[in-house]
Coordinates of C-alpha atoms in Angstrom, one line a residue:
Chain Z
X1 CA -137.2 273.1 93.6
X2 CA -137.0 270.0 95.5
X3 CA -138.0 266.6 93.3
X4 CA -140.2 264.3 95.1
X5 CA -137.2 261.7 94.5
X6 CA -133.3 261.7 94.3
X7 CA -131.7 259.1 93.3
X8 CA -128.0 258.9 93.3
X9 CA -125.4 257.3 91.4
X10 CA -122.7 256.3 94.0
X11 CA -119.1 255.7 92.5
X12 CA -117.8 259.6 91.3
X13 CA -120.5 260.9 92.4
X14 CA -120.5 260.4 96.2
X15 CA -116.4 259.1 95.7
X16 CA -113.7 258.1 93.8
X17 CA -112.2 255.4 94.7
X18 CA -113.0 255.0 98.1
X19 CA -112.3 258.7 98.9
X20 CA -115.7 260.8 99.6
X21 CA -115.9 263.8 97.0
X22 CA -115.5 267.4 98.5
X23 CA -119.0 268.0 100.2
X24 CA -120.5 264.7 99.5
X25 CA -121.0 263.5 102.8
X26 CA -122.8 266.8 103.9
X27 CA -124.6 266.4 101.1
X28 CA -126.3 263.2 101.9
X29 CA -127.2 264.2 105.4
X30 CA -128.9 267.5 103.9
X31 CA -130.8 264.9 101.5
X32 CA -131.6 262.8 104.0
X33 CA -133.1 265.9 106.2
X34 CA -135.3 266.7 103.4
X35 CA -138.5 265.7 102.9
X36 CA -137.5 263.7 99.6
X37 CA -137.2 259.8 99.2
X38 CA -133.6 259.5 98.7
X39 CA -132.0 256.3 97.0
X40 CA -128.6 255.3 95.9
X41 CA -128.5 253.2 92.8
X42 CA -125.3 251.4 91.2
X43 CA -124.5 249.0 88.9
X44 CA -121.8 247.3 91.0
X45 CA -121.5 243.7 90.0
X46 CA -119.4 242.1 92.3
X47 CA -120.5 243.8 95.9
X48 CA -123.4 242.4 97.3
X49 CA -125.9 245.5 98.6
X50 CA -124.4 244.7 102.2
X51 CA -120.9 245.3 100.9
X52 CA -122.0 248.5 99.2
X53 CA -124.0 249.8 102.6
X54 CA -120.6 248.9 104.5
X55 CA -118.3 250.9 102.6
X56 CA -120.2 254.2 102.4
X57 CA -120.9 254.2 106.2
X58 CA -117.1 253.7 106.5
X59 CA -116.6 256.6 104.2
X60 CA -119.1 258.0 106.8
X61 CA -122.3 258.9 104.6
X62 CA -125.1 259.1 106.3
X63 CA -127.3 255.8 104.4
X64 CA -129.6 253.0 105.7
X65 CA -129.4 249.7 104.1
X66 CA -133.0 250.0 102.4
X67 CA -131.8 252.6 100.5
X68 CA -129.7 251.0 98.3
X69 CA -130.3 249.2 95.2
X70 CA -127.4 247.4 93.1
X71 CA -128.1 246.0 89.8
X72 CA -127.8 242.6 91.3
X73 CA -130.2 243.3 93.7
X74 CA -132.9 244.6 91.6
X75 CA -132.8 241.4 89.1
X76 CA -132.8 239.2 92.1
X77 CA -136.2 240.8 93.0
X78 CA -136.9 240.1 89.1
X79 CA -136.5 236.6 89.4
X80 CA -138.1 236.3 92.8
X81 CA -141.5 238.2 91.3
X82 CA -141.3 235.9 88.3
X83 CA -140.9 232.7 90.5
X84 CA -137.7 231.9 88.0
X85 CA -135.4 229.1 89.2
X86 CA -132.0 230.6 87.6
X87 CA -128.8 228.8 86.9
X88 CA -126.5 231.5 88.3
X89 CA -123.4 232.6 86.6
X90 CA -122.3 235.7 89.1
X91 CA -119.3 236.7 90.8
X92 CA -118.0 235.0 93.6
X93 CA -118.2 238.0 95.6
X94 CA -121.8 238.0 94.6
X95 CA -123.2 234.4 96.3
X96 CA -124.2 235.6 99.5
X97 CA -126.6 238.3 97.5
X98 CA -128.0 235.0 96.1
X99 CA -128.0 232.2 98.5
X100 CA -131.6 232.0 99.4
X101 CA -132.6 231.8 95.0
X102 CA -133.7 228.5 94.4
X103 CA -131.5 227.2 91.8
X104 CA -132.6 223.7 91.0
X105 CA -134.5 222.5 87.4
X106 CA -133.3 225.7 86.1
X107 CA -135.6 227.6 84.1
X108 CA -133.8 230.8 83.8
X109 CA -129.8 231.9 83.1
X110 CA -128.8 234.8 85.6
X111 CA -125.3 236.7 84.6
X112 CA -123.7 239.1 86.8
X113 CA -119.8 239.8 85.8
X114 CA -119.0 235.8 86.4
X115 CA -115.2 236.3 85.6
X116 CA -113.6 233.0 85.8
X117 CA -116.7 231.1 85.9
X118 CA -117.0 231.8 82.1
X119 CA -115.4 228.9 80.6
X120 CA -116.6 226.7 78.4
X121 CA -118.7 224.0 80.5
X122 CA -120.4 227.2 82.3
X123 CA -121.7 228.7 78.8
X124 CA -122.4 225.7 77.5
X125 CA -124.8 224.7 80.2
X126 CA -126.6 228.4 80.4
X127 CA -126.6 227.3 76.2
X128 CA -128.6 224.0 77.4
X129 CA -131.0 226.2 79.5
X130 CA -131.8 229.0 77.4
X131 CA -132.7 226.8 74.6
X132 CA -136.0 225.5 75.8
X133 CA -137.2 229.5 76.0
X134 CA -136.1 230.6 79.1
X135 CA -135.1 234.0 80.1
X136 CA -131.8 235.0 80.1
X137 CA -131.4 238.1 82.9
X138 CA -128.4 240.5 82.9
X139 CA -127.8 243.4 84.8
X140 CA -125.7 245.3 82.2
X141 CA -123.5 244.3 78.6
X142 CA -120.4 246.4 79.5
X143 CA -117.7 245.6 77.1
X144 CA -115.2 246.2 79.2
X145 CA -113.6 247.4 82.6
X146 CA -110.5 248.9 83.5
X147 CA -107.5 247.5 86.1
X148 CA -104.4 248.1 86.6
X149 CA -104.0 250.5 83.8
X150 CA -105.5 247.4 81.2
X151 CA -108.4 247.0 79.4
X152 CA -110.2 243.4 80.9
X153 CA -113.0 241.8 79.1
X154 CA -116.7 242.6 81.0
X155 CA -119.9 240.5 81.2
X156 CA -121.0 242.1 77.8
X157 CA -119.5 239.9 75.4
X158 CA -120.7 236.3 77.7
X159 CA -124.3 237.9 77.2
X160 CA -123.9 238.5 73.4
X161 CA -122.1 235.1 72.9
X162 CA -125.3 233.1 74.6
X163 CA -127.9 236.1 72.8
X164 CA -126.2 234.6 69.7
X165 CA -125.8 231.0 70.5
X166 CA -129.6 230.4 71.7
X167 CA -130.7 233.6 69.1
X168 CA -132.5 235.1 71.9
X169 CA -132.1 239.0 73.4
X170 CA -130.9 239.3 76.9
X171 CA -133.1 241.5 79.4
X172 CA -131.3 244.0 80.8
X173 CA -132.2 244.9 84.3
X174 CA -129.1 247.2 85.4
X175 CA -128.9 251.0 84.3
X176 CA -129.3 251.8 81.6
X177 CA -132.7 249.8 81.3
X178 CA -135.6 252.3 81.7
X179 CA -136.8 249.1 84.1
X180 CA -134.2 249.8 86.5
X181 CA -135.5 253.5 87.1
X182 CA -138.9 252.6 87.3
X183 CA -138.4 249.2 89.8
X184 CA -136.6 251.8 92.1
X185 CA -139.3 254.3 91.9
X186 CA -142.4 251.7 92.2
X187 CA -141.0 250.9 95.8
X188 CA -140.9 254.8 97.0
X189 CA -144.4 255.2 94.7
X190 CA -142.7 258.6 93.5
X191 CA -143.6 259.5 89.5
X192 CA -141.1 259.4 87.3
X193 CA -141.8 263.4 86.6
X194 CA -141.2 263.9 89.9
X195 CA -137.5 262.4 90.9
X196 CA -134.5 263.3 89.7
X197 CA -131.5 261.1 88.9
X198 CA -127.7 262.2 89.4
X199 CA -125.3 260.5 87.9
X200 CA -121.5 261.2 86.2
X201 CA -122.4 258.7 83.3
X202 CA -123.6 261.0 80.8
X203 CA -125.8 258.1 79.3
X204 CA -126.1 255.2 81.5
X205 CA -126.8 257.8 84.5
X206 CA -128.1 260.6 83.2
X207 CA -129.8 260.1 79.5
X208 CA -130.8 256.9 80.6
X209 CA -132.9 258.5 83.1
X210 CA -134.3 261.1 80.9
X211 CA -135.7 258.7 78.7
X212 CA -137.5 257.1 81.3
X213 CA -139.4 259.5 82.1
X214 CA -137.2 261.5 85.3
X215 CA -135.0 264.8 85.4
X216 CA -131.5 263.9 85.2
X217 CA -128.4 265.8 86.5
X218 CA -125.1 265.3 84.9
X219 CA -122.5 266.0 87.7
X220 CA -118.8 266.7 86.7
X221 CA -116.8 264.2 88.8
X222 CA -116.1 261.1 88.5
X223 CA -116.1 260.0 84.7
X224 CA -117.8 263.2 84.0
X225 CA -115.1 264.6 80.6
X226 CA -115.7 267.9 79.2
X227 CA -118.2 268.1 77.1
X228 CA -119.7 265.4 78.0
X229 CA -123.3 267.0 78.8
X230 CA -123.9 267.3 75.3
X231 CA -124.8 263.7 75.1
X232 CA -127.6 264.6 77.7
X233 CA -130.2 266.9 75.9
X234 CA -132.1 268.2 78.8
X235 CA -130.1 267.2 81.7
X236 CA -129.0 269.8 84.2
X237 CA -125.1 270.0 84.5
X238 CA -123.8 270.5 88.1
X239 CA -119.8 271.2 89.5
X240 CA -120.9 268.2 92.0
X241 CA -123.1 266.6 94.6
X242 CA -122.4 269.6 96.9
X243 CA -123.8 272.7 94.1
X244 CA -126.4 270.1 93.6
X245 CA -128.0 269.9 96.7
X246 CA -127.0 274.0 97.6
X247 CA -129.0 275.1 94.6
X248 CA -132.5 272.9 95.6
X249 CA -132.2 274.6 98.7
Chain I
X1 CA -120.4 218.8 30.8
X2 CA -117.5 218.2 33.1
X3 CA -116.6 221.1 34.6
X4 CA -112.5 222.0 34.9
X5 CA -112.3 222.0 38.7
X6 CA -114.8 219.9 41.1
X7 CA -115.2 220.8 44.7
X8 CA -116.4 218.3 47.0
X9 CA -117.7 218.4 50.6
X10 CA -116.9 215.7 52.2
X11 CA -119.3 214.8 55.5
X12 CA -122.8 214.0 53.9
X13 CA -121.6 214.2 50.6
X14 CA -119.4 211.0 50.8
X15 CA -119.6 209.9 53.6
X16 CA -122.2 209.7 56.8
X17 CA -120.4 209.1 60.1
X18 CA -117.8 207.6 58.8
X19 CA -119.9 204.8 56.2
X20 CA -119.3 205.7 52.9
X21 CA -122.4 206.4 50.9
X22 CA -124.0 204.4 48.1
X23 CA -121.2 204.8 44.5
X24 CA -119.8 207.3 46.3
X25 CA -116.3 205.9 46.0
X26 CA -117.0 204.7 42.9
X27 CA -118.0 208.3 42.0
X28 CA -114.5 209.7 43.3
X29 CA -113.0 206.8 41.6
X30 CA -114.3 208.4 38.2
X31 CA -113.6 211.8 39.0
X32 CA -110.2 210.9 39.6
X33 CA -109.5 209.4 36.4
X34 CA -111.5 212.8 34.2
X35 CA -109.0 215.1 33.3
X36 CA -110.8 217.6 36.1
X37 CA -109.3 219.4 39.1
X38 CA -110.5 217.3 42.5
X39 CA -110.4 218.7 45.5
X40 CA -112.4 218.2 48.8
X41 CA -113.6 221.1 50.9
X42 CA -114.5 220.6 54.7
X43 CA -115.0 223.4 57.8
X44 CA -114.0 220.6 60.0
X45 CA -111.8 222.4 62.6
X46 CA -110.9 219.2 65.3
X47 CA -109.5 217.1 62.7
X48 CA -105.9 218.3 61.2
X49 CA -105.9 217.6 57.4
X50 CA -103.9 214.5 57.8
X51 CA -106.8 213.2 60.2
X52 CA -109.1 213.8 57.4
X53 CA -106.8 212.0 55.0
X54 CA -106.2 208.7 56.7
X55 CA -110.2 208.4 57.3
X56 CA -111.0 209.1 53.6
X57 CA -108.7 206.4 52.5
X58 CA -109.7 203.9 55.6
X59 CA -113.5 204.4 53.8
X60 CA -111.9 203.2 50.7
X61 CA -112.0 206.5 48.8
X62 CA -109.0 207.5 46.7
X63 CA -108.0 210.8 47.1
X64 CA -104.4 212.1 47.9
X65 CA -103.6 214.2 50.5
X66 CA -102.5 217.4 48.3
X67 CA -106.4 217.1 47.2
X68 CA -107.6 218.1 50.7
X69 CA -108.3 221.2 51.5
X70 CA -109.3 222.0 55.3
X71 CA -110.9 225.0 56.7
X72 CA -108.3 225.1 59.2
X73 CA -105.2 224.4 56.5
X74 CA -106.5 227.5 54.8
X75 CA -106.1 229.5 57.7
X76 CA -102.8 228.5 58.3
X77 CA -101.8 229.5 54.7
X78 CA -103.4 232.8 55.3
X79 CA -101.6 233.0 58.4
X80 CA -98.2 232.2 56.7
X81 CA -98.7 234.5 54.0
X82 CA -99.3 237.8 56.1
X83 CA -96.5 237.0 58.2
X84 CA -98.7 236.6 60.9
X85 CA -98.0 235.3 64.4
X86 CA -101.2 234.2 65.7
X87 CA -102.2 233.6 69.2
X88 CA -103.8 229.9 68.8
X89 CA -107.4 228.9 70.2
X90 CA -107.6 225.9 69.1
X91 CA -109.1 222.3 68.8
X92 CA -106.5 220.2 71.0
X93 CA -106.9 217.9 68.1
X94 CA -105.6 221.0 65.5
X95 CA -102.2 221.4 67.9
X96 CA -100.4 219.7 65.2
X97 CA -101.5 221.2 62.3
X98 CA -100.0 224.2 63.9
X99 CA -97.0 223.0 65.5
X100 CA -94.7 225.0 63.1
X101 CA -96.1 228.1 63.4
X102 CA -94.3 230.8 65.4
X103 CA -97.0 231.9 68.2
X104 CA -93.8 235.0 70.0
X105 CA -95.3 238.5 70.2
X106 CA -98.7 237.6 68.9
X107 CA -100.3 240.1 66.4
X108 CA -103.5 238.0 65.1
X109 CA -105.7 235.7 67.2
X110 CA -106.8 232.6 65.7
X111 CA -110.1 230.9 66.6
X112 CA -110.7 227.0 65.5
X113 CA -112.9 225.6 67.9
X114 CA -111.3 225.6 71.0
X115 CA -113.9 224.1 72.9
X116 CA -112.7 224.2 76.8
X117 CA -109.9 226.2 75.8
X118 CA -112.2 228.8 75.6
X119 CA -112.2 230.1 79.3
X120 CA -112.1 233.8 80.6
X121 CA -108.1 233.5 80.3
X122 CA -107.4 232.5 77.0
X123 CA -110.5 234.6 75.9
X124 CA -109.1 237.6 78.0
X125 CA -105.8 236.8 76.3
X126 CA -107.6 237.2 73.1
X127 CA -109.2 240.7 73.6
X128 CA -105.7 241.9 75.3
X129 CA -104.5 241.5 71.4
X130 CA -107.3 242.5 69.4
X131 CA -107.3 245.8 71.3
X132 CA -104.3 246.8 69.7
X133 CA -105.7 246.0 66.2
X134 CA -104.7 242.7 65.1
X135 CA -107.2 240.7 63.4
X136 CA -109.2 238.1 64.4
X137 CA -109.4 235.2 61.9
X138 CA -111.5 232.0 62.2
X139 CA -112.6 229.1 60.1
X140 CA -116.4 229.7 60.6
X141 CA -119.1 231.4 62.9
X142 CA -121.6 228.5 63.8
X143 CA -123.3 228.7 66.6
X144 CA -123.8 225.1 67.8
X145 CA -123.0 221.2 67.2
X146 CA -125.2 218.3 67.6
X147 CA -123.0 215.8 69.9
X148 CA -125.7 212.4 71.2
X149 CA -128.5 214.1 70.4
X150 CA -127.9 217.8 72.2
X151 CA -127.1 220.7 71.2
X152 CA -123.6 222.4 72.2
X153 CA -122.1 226.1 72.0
X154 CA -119.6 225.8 68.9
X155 CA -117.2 228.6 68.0
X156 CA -119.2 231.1 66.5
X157 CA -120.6 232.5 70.1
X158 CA -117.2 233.3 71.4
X159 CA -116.5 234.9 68.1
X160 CA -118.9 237.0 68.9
X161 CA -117.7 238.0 72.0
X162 CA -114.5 238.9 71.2
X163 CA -116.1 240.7 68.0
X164 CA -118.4 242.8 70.6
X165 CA -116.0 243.2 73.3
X166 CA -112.7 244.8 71.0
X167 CA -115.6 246.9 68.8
X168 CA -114.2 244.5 65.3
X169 CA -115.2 241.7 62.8
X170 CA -113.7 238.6 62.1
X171 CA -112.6 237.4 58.7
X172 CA -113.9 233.9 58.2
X173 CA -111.8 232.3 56.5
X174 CA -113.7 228.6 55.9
X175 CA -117.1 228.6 54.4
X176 CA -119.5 230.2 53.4
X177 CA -116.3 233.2 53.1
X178 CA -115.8 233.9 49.1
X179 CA -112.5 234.0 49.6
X180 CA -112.6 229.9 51.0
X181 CA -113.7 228.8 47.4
X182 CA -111.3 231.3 45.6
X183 CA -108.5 230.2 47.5
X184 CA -108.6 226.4 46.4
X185 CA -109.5 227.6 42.8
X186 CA -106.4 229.5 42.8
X187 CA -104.1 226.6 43.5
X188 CA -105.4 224.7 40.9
X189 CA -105.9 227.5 38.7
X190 CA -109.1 227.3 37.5
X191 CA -111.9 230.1 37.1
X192 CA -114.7 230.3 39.4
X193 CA -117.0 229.9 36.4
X194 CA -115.8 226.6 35.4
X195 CA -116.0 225.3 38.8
X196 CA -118.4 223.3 40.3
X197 CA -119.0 222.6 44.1
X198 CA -121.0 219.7 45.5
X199 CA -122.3 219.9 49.2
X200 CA -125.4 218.8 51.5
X201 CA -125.7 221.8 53.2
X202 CA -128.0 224.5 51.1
X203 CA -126.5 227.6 52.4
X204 CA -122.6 226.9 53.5
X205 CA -121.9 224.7 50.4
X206 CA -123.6 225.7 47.3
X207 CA -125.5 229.2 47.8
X208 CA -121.8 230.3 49.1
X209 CA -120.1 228.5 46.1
X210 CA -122.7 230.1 43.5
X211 CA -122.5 233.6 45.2
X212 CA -118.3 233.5 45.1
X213 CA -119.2 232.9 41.3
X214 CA -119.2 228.9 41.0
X215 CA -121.4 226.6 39.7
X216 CA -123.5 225.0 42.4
X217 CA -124.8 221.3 43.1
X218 CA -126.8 220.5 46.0
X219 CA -127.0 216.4 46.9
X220 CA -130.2 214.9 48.5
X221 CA -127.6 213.2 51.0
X222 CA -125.9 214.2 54.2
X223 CA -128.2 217.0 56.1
X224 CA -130.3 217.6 53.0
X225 CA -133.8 218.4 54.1
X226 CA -136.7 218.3 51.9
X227 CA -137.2 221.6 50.3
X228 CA -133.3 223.0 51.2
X229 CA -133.3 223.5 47.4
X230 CA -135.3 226.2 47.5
X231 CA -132.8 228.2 49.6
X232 CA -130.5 228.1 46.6
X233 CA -131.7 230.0 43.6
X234 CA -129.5 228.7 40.3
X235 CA -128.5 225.1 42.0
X236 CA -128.4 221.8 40.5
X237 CA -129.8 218.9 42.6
X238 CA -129.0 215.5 42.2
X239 CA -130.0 212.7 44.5
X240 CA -126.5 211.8 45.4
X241 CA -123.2 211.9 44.2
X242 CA -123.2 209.0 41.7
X243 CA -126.2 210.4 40.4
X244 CA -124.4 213.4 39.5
X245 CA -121.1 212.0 38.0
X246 CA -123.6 209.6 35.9
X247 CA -124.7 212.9 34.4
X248 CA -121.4 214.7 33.9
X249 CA -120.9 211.9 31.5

């Protein structure tokens, strides 16, 4: 049975690396045909959303630009509704995503996967901010990400060392933040109970999703290990986008 | 009673920026002639030892340079005794203290209050070694300094990080750690019991010192607030230094 919404998880689940997955393309284009409001959500730090919309039409998937919400994209929306002035530590890659954000008389600290811009005169200024109270915004606490066969360190452990410094608790707006489901779903005006998130993170994806409130499908690609849908109580386990979107018919 | 070993902090308890308090030298003055171990105790972590030394004496105080015991120094030894090769984030001001030790093929990381050495590189650096298991040693875990009347991020914070990000914990090595206290007692070879340490600052000083087993005094001196007593069950309290070597008789 069709959900009312679909959203999908883009990197191993609609490719790897660039590559489109087996089917995934055809996939999309059946989605799109249905009567369902389909989204693609991703947690991408250092791609603007126009970045994102360009390489999946390369890869040739059917997607329009409104369709796509990246964790950068949904806090910006955060901090335009909340009429926050943030100082901005975000990737390079990221500034166009951000160039109409007011950012003077800060009264808010923004992090997005800032890379070399955490040093010490950075941190110690988003220190100076978040002491009088204000908010500090994050779109995920990732430890860690992988290059070039090497561990590298992620914007997690900048969030904790502020979260410690100013003793305050970062909002997350990226997955897995049952916020980031719902923000996506408030702009299609689809119920929870009704969509249906897909994702080869067995808990940012997938659990995530379930506990706020939507059906989640684990697919196994991408990240997706063996086993891994035990993680997931109550998540349907698919081969891939393609048996996905075959079995809703 | 005149305990066998005395402990002394140093900033606040004889001196305040760099003014030597009221019979505070005339305090050390008797110490130093009692048949009782002397030593004094600091976190500081941009001075080296030596640093601390030639100020002491500038102020007039007679100590000897054996006596001083640094946060820092005590990492070193610690260092030196594991047959560790640490990879150094230090004070610029610390470089010398170090200068001897062999930083090839790191297997610890080291974290002194590097202040703009602290930098997505060296940090990165950092987590490239604690991944493979090596520990993670620093003199303390504070989260800020006051430098002309603001607040700034201090070590602690990036100790986090790098706690967070390579999933370990950091032995402290200055105070409040146990081992701090135990350490100094050792070299003079005296028993906790029949120690006694003398600091301004409730919890890092004397509730640390009375917890590693010590006897405690807390002076009304240095960053002594009103009340701080109360935060140390089992402390003496004396209104400054003098006052308390007047009563050790």
């Amino acid at each position: 049975m069709m959900p009312r919404a679909v959203l999908l998880d883009i990197s191993g689940v609609l490719h790897n690396d660039g590559v489109p997955l087996p089917k995934a393309v055809e996939a999309v284009s059946r989605l799109q045909e249905a009567s369902v409001a389909l989204r693609f959500v991703t947690n991408t730090s250092r791609k603007t959303g126009a970045a994102v919309y360009a390489e999946l039409r390369q890869m040739g998937f059917e997607v329009e630009r409104s369709q796509i919400h990246t964790a950068p994209s949904v806090l910006k929306r955060y901090v335009q509704q909340h009429g926050l002035r943030p100082y901005l530590l975000i990737h390079d890659n990221l500034i166009p995503e951000f160039d109409d954000i007011d950012e003077t008389h800060p009264n808010a600290v923004v992090i997005c996967d800032a890379e070399y811009r955490f040093d010490y005169a950075h941190l110690d200024a988003a220190f100076q901010i978040l002491q009088t109270g204000a908010p500090l915004l994050v779109v995920g606490t990732n430890r860690y990400f992988h290059r070039q066969g090497s561990l590298h360190l992620d914007a997690g452990p900048f969030v904790k060392a502020l979260e410690y410094a100013a003793d305050t608790q970062a909002r997350v707006l990226g997955k897995p933040a049952p916020g980031f489901f719902q923000g996506v779903l408030d702009e299609v005006g689809v119920d929870a109970g009704e969509a249906l998130m897909v994702g080869d993170d067995a808990e940012a994806d997938v659990a995530a999703a379930i506990q706020a409130g939507l059906q989640g499908c684990l697919v196994r690609t991408g990240k997706y290990r063996h086993g891994d849908e035990r993680r997931t109580l109550g998540c349907r386990l698919e081969k891939d986008l393609g048996a996905l979107v075959e079995s809703l018919g």
